[in-house]
CSV table of C-alpha atoms in Angstrom, one decimal:
chain,number,residue,atom,x,y,z
A,1,MET,CA,0.0,0.0,0.0
A,2,GLU,CA,1.3,3.3,-1.1
A,3,LEU,CA,1.7,6.5,1.3
A,4,ALA,CA,-1.2,8.4,-0.4
A,5,GLU,CA,-3.5,5.4,-0.3
A,6,PHE,CA,-2.3,4.6,3.2
A,7,VAL,CA,-3.2,8.4,4.2
A,8,ILE,CA,-6.5,8.3,2.7
A,9,LYS,CA,-7.3,4.9,4.1
A,10,THR,CA,-6.4,6.1,7.6
A,11,ILE,CA,-8.3,9.3,7.5
A,12,THR,CA,-11.5,7.2,6.5
A,13,ILE,CA,-11.3,4.7,9.1
A,14,LEU,CA,-11.1,7.7,11.8
A,15,VAL,CA,-13.8,9.5,10.1
A,16,VAL,CA,-15.9,6.4,10.1
A,17,PHE,CA,-15.1,5.8,13.8
A,18,VAL,CA,-15.9,9.5,14.8
A,19,LEU,CA,-18.9,9.7,12.6
A,20,THR,CA,-20.3,6.8,14.1
A,21,LEU,CA,-19.8,8.1,17.7
A,22,VAL,CA,-21.2,11.7,16.8
A,23,ILE,CA,-24.1,10.1,15.0
A,24,ALA,CA,-24.8,7.9,18.0
A,25,MET,CA,-24.3,10.9,20.5
A,26,TYR,CA,-26.6,13.1,18.9
A,27,SER,CA,-29.2,10.3,18.5
A,28,THR,CA,-29.7,10.8,22.2
A,29,TRP,CA,-30.5,14.5,21.5
A,30,GLY,CA,-32.7,13.5,18.3
A,31,GLU,CA,-34.5,11.0,20.3
A,32,ARG,CA,-35.7,13.4,23.1
A,33,LYS,CA,-36.7,16.1,20.3
A,34,VAL,CA,-38.8,13.5,18.6
A,35,ALA,CA,-40.3,12.5,22.0
A,36,GLY,CA,-41.0,16.0,22.9
A,37,PHE,CA,-42.7,16.4,19.3
A,38,ILE,CA,-45.1,13.4,19.6
A,39,GLN,CA,-45.9,14.3,23.2
A,40,ASP,CA,-46.5,18.1,22.4
A,41,ARG,CA,-43.5,19.6,24.6
A,42,MET,CA,-40.2,21.3,23.8
A,43,GLY,CA,-37.6,18.5,24.7
A,44,PRO,CA,-34.0,19.6,25.6
A,45,ASN,CA,-33.7,23.3,25.2
A,46,ARG,CA,-31.4,24.5,28.1
A,47,ALA,CA,-27.8,23.4,27.3
A,48,GLY,CA,-26.9,25.3,24.4
A,49,PRO,CA,-28.9,26.8,21.4
A,50,GLY,CA,-32.0,24.1,20.8
A,51,GLY,CA,-30.4,21.9,23.3
A,52,LEU,CA,-27.4,20.8,21.1
A,53,LEU,CA,-24.9,20.6,24.0
A,54,GLN,CA,-27.4,18.3,25.9
A,55,PRO,CA,-25.5,15.1,24.9
A,56,LEU,CA,-22.3,16.6,26.0
A,57,ALA,CA,-24.0,17.5,29.4
A,58,ASP,CA,-25.2,14.2,29.7
A,59,ALA,CA,-21.5,12.7,28.9
A,60,GLY,CA,-20.0,14.8,31.6
A,61,LYS,CA,-22.6,13.7,34.3
A,62,MET,CA,-21.9,10.0,33.4
A,63,PHE,CA,-18.0,10.5,33.6
A,64,PHE,CA,-18.2,12.3,37.0
A,65,LYS,CA,-20.9,10.4,38.8
A,66,GLU,CA,-19.6,7.9,41.6
A,67,ASP,CA,-18.6,4.5,39.9
A,68,PHE,CA,-19.4,1.9,42.4
A,69,ILE,CA,-19.5,-1.8,42.1
A,70,PRO,CA,-22.1,-4.0,44.1
A,71,ALA,CA,-20.5,-5.8,47.1
A,72,LEU,CA,-21.6,-9.3,45.5
A,73,ALA,CA,-21.0,-8.8,42.1
A,74,ASN,CA,-18.2,-10.2,40.1
A,75,LYS,CA,-16.1,-7.1,39.7
A,76,TRP,CA,-14.0,-7.9,36.6
A,77,LEU,CA,-17.2,-9.2,34.7
A,78,PHE,CA,-19.3,-6.6,35.9
A,79,ILE,CA,-16.7,-4.2,34.0
A,80,ALA,CA,-16.3,-6.4,31.0
A,81,GLY,CA,-20.1,-6.6,30.2
A,82,PRO,CA,-20.7,-2.8,29.1
A,83,SER,CA,-17.1,-3.0,27.7
A,84,LEU,CA,-17.9,-6.0,25.4
A,85,ALA,CA,-21.3,-4.4,24.5
A,86,MET,CA,-19.5,-1.3,23.4
A,87,LEU,CA,-16.6,-2.9,21.4
A,88,THR,CA,-19.0,-5.3,19.5
A,89,ALA,CA,-21.3,-2.2,18.5
A,90,LEU,CA,-18.4,-0.3,17.2
A,91,LEU,CA,-16.7,-3.3,15.4
A,92,ALA,CA,-19.8,-3.7,13.0
A,93,SER,CA,-19.2,-0.3,11.2
A,94,ALA,CA,-15.7,-1.5,9.9
A,95,VAL,CA,-17.2,-3.2,6.8
A,96,ILE,CA,-20.1,-0.7,5.7
A,97,PRO,CA,-19.5,0.9,2.4
A,98,PHE,CA,-20.0,4.7,3.0
A,99,GLY,CA,-19.3,5.8,-0.4
A,100,SER,CA,-17.9,4.7,-3.6
A,101,THR,CA,-14.2,5.7,-4.4
A,102,PHE,CA,-11.9,8.6,-3.7
A,103,ARG,CA,-9.2,9.6,-6.0
A,104,TRP,CA,-5.8,11.3,-5.4
A,105,GLU,CA,-2.7,11.2,-7.4
A,106,GLY,CA,-4.1,8.7,-9.7
A,107,LYS,CA,-4.9,6.1,-6.9
A,108,GLU,CA,-8.6,5.2,-5.9
A,109,VAL,CA,-9.4,4.4,-2.4
A,110,VAL,CA,-12.6,2.8,-1.3
A,111,LEU,CA,-14.7,4.8,1.4
A,112,GLN,CA,-15.0,1.8,3.7
A,113,GLY,CA,-12.8,0.9,6.7
A,114,VAL,CA,-12.2,-2.7,5.3
A,115,GLU,CA,-13.3,-4.1,2.0
A,116,SER,CA,-14.0,-7.8,3.0
A,117,ASN,CA,-15.5,-10.3,0.6
A,118,ILE,CA,-17.6,-12.0,3.6
A,119,GLY,CA,-18.7,-8.5,4.8
A,120,ILE,CA,-22.1,-9.4,5.7
A,121,LEU,CA,-21.2,-12.6,7.7
A,122,TYR,CA,-18.7,-10.4,9.5
A,123,VAL,CA,-21.7,-7.9,10.4
A,124,PHE,CA,-24.0,-10.8,11.3
A,125,GLY,CA,-21.1,-12.5,13.5
A,126,VAL,CA,-20.4,-9.3,15.3
A,127,VAL,CA,-23.8,-8.5,16.1
A,128,ALA,CA,-24.4,-11.8,17.3
A,129,LEU,CA,-21.7,-11.3,19.8
A,130,GLY,CA,-23.1,-8.3,21.3
A,131,VAL,CA,-25.6,-10.2,23.3
A,132,TYR,CA,-22.8,-11.8,25.5
A,133,GLY,CA,-22.1,-8.2,26.7
A,134,ILE,CA,-25.5,-8.1,28.1
A,135,MET,CA,-25.5,-11.5,29.4
A,136,ILE,CA,-22.1,-11.0,31.1
A,137,GLY,CA,-23.3,-7.8,32.8
A,138,GLY,CA,-26.7,-9.3,33.7
A,139,TRP,CA,-25.1,-12.3,35.3
A,140,ALA,CA,-22.2,-10.7,37.2
A,141,SER,CA,-24.4,-8.0,38.9
A,142,ASN,CA,-25.7,-10.9,41.1
A,143,ASN,CA,-29.2,-9.6,40.8
A,144,LYS,CA,-32.5,-11.6,39.9
A,145,PHE,CA,-33.8,-8.8,37.9
A,146,SER,CA,-30.6,-8.2,36.0
A,147,LEU,CA,-30.3,-12.0,35.4
A,148,LEU,CA,-33.8,-12.3,34.1
A,149,GLY,CA,-33.3,-9.3,31.6
A,150,ALA,CA,-30.1,-10.9,30.5
A,151,ILE,CA,-31.8,-14.2,29.7
A,152,ARG,CA,-34.6,-12.2,28.1
A,153,ALA,CA,-32.0,-10.7,25.8
A,154,ALA,CA,-30.3,-13.8,25.1
A,155,SER,CA,-33.4,-15.9,24.0
A,156,GLN,CA,-34.7,-12.8,22.0
A,157,ASN,CA,-31.6,-12.2,19.8
A,158,ILE,CA,-31.3,-16.2,19.3
A,159,SER,CA,-35.0,-16.1,18.2
A,160,TYR,CA,-34.8,-13.1,15.9
A,161,GLU,CA,-31.4,-13.9,14.3
A,162,VAL,CA,-32.8,-17.0,12.9
A,163,ALA,CA,-35.4,-15.0,10.9
A,164,MET,CA,-32.9,-12.2,10.0
A,165,GLY,CA,-30.6,-14.6,8.6
A,166,LEU,CA,-33.1,-16.3,6.6
A,167,SER,CA,-34.3,-12.9,5.3
A,168,LEU,CA,-30.8,-12.2,4.2
A,169,ILE,CA,-30.4,-15.2,2.1
A,170,ALA,CA,-32.7,-14.0,-0.5
A,171,ILE,CA,-30.6,-11.1,-1.0
A,172,LEU,CA,-27.5,-13.2,-1.3
A,173,MET,CA,-29.2,-15.5,-3.7
A,174,MET,CA,-30.0,-12.3,-5.9
A,175,SER,CA,-26.7,-10.9,-5.6
A,176,SER,CA,-24.6,-14.0,-5.5
A,177,SER,CA,-22.0,-12.1,-3.3
A,178,LEU,CA,-21.3,-11.9,0.5
A,179,SER,CA,-19.5,-8.5,0.1
A,180,LEU,CA,-21.4,-5.5,1.2
A,181,GLY,CA,-19.6,-3.3,-1.5
A,182,GLU,CA,-20.6,-5.8,-4.4
A,183,ILE,CA,-24.3,-5.5,-3.1
A,184,VAL,CA,-24.2,-1.9,-3.3
A,185,SER,CA,-22.6,-1.7,-6.7
A,186,GLN,CA,-25.3,-4.1,-8.0
A,187,GLN,CA,-28.0,-1.6,-6.9
A,188,HIS,CA,-26.5,1.3,-9.2
A,189,GLY,CA,-28.7,4.4,-9.9
A,190,GLY,CA,-32.5,3.3,-8.6
A,191,ASN,CA,-32.1,-0.3,-9.1
A,192,TRP,CA,-32.6,-0.9,-5.4
A,193,ASN,CA,-33.3,-4.3,-3.7
A,194,ILE,CA,-36.3,-3.1,-1.8
A,195,PHE,CA,-38.3,-3.4,-5.1
A,196,TYR,CA,-37.5,-6.9,-5.3
A,197,GLN,CA,-37.5,-8.0,-1.7
A,198,PRO,CA,-40.2,-5.9,0.1
A,199,LEU,CA,-41.1,-8.9,2.2
A,200,GLY,CA,-37.6,-9.5,3.2
A,201,PHE,CA,-37.2,-6.0,4.1
A,202,ILE,CA,-40.2,-5.9,6.5
A,203,ILE,CA,-38.7,-9.2,8.1
A,204,PHE,CA,-35.2,-7.7,8.3
A,205,LEU,CA,-36.4,-4.4,9.8
A,206,THR,CA,-38.5,-5.9,12.4
A,207,CYS,CA,-35.8,-8.4,13.4
A,208,SER,CA,-33.5,-5.3,13.7
A,209,PHE,CA,-35.7,-3.7,16.3
A,210,ALA,CA,-35.7,-6.8,18.1
A,211,GLU,CA,-31.7,-7.1,18.0
A,212,CYS,CA,-31.4,-3.3,19.1
A,213,ASN,CA,-33.9,-4.3,22.0
A,214,ARG,CA,-35.7,-1.2,20.8
A,215,VAL,CA,-39.4,-0.7,21.7
A,216,PRO,CA,-41.8,-2.8,21.1
A,217,PHE,CA,-39.0,-5.3,21.7
A,218,ASP,CA,-37.4,-3.9,24.8
A,219,LEU,CA,-38.4,-6.7,27.1
A,220,PRO,CA,-34.8,-7.2,28.4
A,221,GLU,CA,-34.9,-3.8,30.3
A,222,CYS,CA,-38.7,-3.6,30.6
A,223,GLU,CA,-38.8,-1.3,33.7
A,224,THR,CA,-42.6,-2.3,34.5
A,225,GLU,CA,-41.3,-5.9,35.1
A,226,LEU,CA,-37.7,-5.9,35.7
A,227,VAL,CA,-36.9,-2.6,37.2
A,228,GLY,CA,-34.0,-1.8,34.8
A,229,GLY,CA,-33.5,-5.4,33.4
A,230,TYR,CA,-29.9,-6.3,32.7
A,231,HIS,CA,-28.3,-2.8,33.7
A,232,THR,CA,-30.5,-2.4,37.1
A,233,GLU,CA,-27.2,-2.5,39.0
A,234,TYR,CA,-25.3,-0.1,36.8
A,235,GLY,CA,-24.6,3.6,37.2
A,236,SER,CA,-22.1,6.3,35.9
A,237,MET,CA,-20.2,5.6,32.7
A,238,LYS,CA,-20.7,1.9,32.6
A,239,LEU,CA,-24.6,2.4,32.3
A,240,GLY,CA,-23.5,5.1,29.7
A,241,PHE,CA,-21.7,2.3,27.5
A,242,TYR,CA,-24.7,0.2,27.6
A,243,LEU,CA,-27.2,3.0,26.5
A,244,PHE,CA,-24.5,4.6,23.8
A,245,ALA,CA,-24.1,0.8,22.5
A,246,GLU,CA,-27.9,0.8,21.7
A,247,TYR,CA,-27.5,4.0,19.6
A,248,ILE,CA,-24.5,2.8,17.9
A,249,ASN,CA,-26.3,-0.3,17.1
A,250,MET,CA,-29.4,1.7,15.7
A,251,PHE,CA,-26.9,3.5,13.3
A,252,VAL,CA,-25.2,0.4,12.1
A,253,SER,CA,-28.5,-1.4,11.5
A,254,SER,CA,-30.0,1.4,9.9
A,255,ALA,CA,-26.7,1.7,7.6
A,256,ILE,CA,-26.9,-2.1,6.7
A,257,ILE,CA,-30.7,-1.6,5.9
A,258,SER,CA,-29.6,1.4,3.4
A,259,VAL,CA,-27.0,-0.7,2.1
A,260,LEU,CA,-29.0,-4.1,1.5
A,261,TYR,CA,-32.4,-2.9,0.6
A,262,PHE,CA,-32.1,1.0,-0.4
A,263,GLY,CA,-28.8,1.2,-2.7
A,264,GLY,CA,-26.5,2.6,-0.1
A,265,TYR,CA,-24.6,5.6,-1.6
A,266,ASN,CA,-26.6,5.2,-5.0
A,267,TYR,CA,-29.5,7.4,-6.1
A,268,PRO,CA,-31.5,8.2,-9.0
A,269,GLY,CA,-29.7,10.3,-11.6
A,270,MET,CA,-26.1,9.7,-10.1
A,271,ASP,CA,-24.8,9.2,-13.7
A,272,TRP,CA,-26.1,12.6,-14.8
A,273,VAL,CA,-24.5,14.1,-11.7
A,274,TYR,CA,-21.4,12.4,-12.2
A,275,ASP,CA,-21.1,13.4,-16.0
A,276,GLN,CA,-21.9,17.2,-15.1
A,277,LEU,CA,-19.4,17.5,-12.3
A,278,THR,CA,-16.6,15.7,-14.0
A,279,GLY,CA,-17.3,17.8,-17.1
A,280,ALA,CA,-17.2,20.9,-15.2
A,281,LEU,CA,-14.5,20.2,-12.4
A,282,GLY,CA,-12.3,17.7,-14.1
A,283,THR,CA,-12.1,13.9,-13.8
A,284,GLN,CA,-10.4,14.0,-10.2
A,285,THR,CA,-12.4,16.7,-8.6
A,286,GLY,CA,-15.7,16.0,-10.1
A,287,HIS,CA,-15.2,12.5,-9.2
A,288,ASN,CA,-14.6,13.0,-5.6
A,289,ILE,CA,-17.3,15.4,-5.1
A,290,ALA,CA,-19.7,12.9,-6.7
A,291,THR,CA,-18.4,10.5,-4.1
A,292,LEU,CA,-19.1,13.0,-1.4
A,293,ILE,CA,-22.8,13.4,-2.5
A,294,GLY,CA,-23.2,9.9,-2.7
A,295,THR,CA,-21.8,9.6,0.8
A,296,ALA,CA,-24.3,12.5,1.9
A,297,VAL,CA,-27.3,10.4,0.3
A,298,PHE,CA,-26.1,7.4,2.3
A,299,PHE,CA,-26.1,9.1,5.5
A,300,GLY,CA,-29.5,10.8,4.7
A,301,LYS,CA,-30.8,7.3,4.5
A,302,ALA,CA,-29.2,6.0,7.6
A,303,LEU,CA,-30.6,8.8,9.5
A,304,PHE,CA,-34.3,8.4,8.2
A,305,PHE,CA,-34.2,4.9,9.7
A,306,ILE,CA,-32.8,6.2,12.9
A,307,PHE,CA,-35.9,8.7,13.1
A,308,PHE,CA,-38.1,5.6,12.2
A,309,TYR,CA,-36.8,3.7,15.1
A,310,MET,CA,-37.6,6.7,17.4
A,311,TRP,CA,-40.8,7.3,15.9
A,312,VAL,CA,-41.9,3.6,16.5
A,313,ARG,CA,-40.8,3.8,20.2
A,314,TRP,CA,-42.9,6.9,21.1
A,315,THR,CA,-45.9,5.4,19.0
A,316,LEU,CA,-46.3,1.7,19.6
A,317,PRO,CA,-46.7,-0.2,23.1
A,318,ARG,CA,-44.4,-2.7,24.3
A,319,PHE,CA,-45.1,-6.5,23.5
A,320,ARG,CA,-45.7,-9.2,26.1
A,321,TYR,CA,-43.1,-11.7,26.1
A,322,ASP,CA,-44.9,-14.5,24.8
A,323,GLN,CA,-46.5,-12.3,21.9
A,324,LEU,CA,-42.8,-11.6,21.0
A,325,MET,CA,-41.7,-15.2,20.7
A,326,ASN,CA,-44.9,-16.1,18.9
A,327,LEU,CA,-44.1,-13.3,16.4
A,328,GLY,CA,-40.4,-14.5,15.9
A,329,TRP,CA,-40.8,-18.1,15.7
A,330,LYS,CA,-44.3,-18.7,14.4
A,331,LYS,CA,-44.8,-15.8,12.0
A,332,LEU,CA,-41.2,-14.2,10.7
A,333,ILE,CA,-39.5,-17.6,10.4
A,334,PRO,CA,-42.5,-19.2,8.2
A,335,LEU,CA,-42.5,-15.9,6.1
A,336,ALA,CA,-38.6,-15.6,5.8
A,337,ILE,CA,-38.6,-19.3,4.4
A,338,PHE,CA,-41.6,-18.5,2.0
A,339,ASN,CA,-39.6,-15.5,0.6
A,340,ILE,CA,-36.5,-17.7,0.0
A,341,ILE,CA,-38.8,-20.1,-2.0
A,342,ILE,CA,-40.4,-17.3,-4.0
A,343,THR,CA,-36.9,-15.7,-4.7
A,344,GLY,CA,-35.4,-19.0,-5.7
A,345,ALA,CA,-38.4,-19.5,-8.2
A,346,ALA,CA,-37.7,-16.0,-9.4
A,347,VAL,CA,-34.1,-16.5,-10.0
A,348,LEU,CA,-34.3,-19.8,-11.7
A,349,PHE,CA,-37.6,-19.1,-14.0
A,350,LEU,CA,-38.4,-15.5,-14.1
A,351,LYS,CA,-34.8,-13.8,-14.3
A,352,PRO,CA,-34.0,-15.8,-17.8
A,353,LEU,CA,-37.3,-15.0,-19.2
A,354,ILE,CA,-37.0,-11.3,-18.6
A,355,THR,CA,-33.2,-11.3,-19.7
A,356,ALA,CA,-34.3,-13.1,-22.9
A,357,TRP,CA,-37.1,-10.6,-23.5
A,358,LEU,CA,-34.9,-7.7,-23.2
A,359,ASN,CA,-32.1,-9.0,-25.3
């Protein structure tokens, strides 16, 4: 790897890391604003203009609160739980393609932390590890409510990962690739997978709510039944890590939904925009500005789905636990299998007919 390529790649990784943290931080502010709007009140408006400094004030409060560990808790695992939850949440953003390529001195560098040919498997594996952070913290707290919340989180994640994985198989059958970069490039322009996989998208979106422990699937931290669930005994920044990991997971799942079903950085008319920019500004500058526009489009899509998470949270009531399990095992898994069968039939019989007709 040459110096220019190394510098651009390093800057890309740093920007991705910082942006993930900043978006997660300001999602807490956005969630309060959305909640305030839905409940006909102002939301945060004291710290800075429009309450924009509220996330920094919250972080300061979390850092400076007394950091205690319950006497009967397992000390090291009590610390390891939130650390693991935070680590796995941040790792998932490494393989997401945030944009096309950036040109500098004749070199092209992909705007992606790591281009892996098994990107979707990597994301799936890392997200699955996230539940260990909750399980370890819940068990180490030596509290019955914490343990029950952790067990709920584990069983919920296992149940919905099956349906989520099955919904992804249909995408993989269409794209014939496990690389997220390749899946995005196949959706060039407006040829998005959502038009071919509407059922798979609904299943994936529902499972994403369950994987992020968001309402109406927030049974692991259900305050009416379990006090605070798996983080009942936590305070200060360790509690902040758990809460922050949830918002990072929201951003990562929103980004993955954009990549898999809504074309990632692709948008209708992007070829025309590219031609205009390269014609007016030159090949390198025009290409780089077109890439930045595509990246802005990608973040717009991801932010919309973050808003959707918040909208649902402040609109729908929480499921009962038996309803949650019934939805996962009896509804979503059969629907995902049906979607695979329909997709397989379309790939085998319908696609050759359409290709022959177009040729």
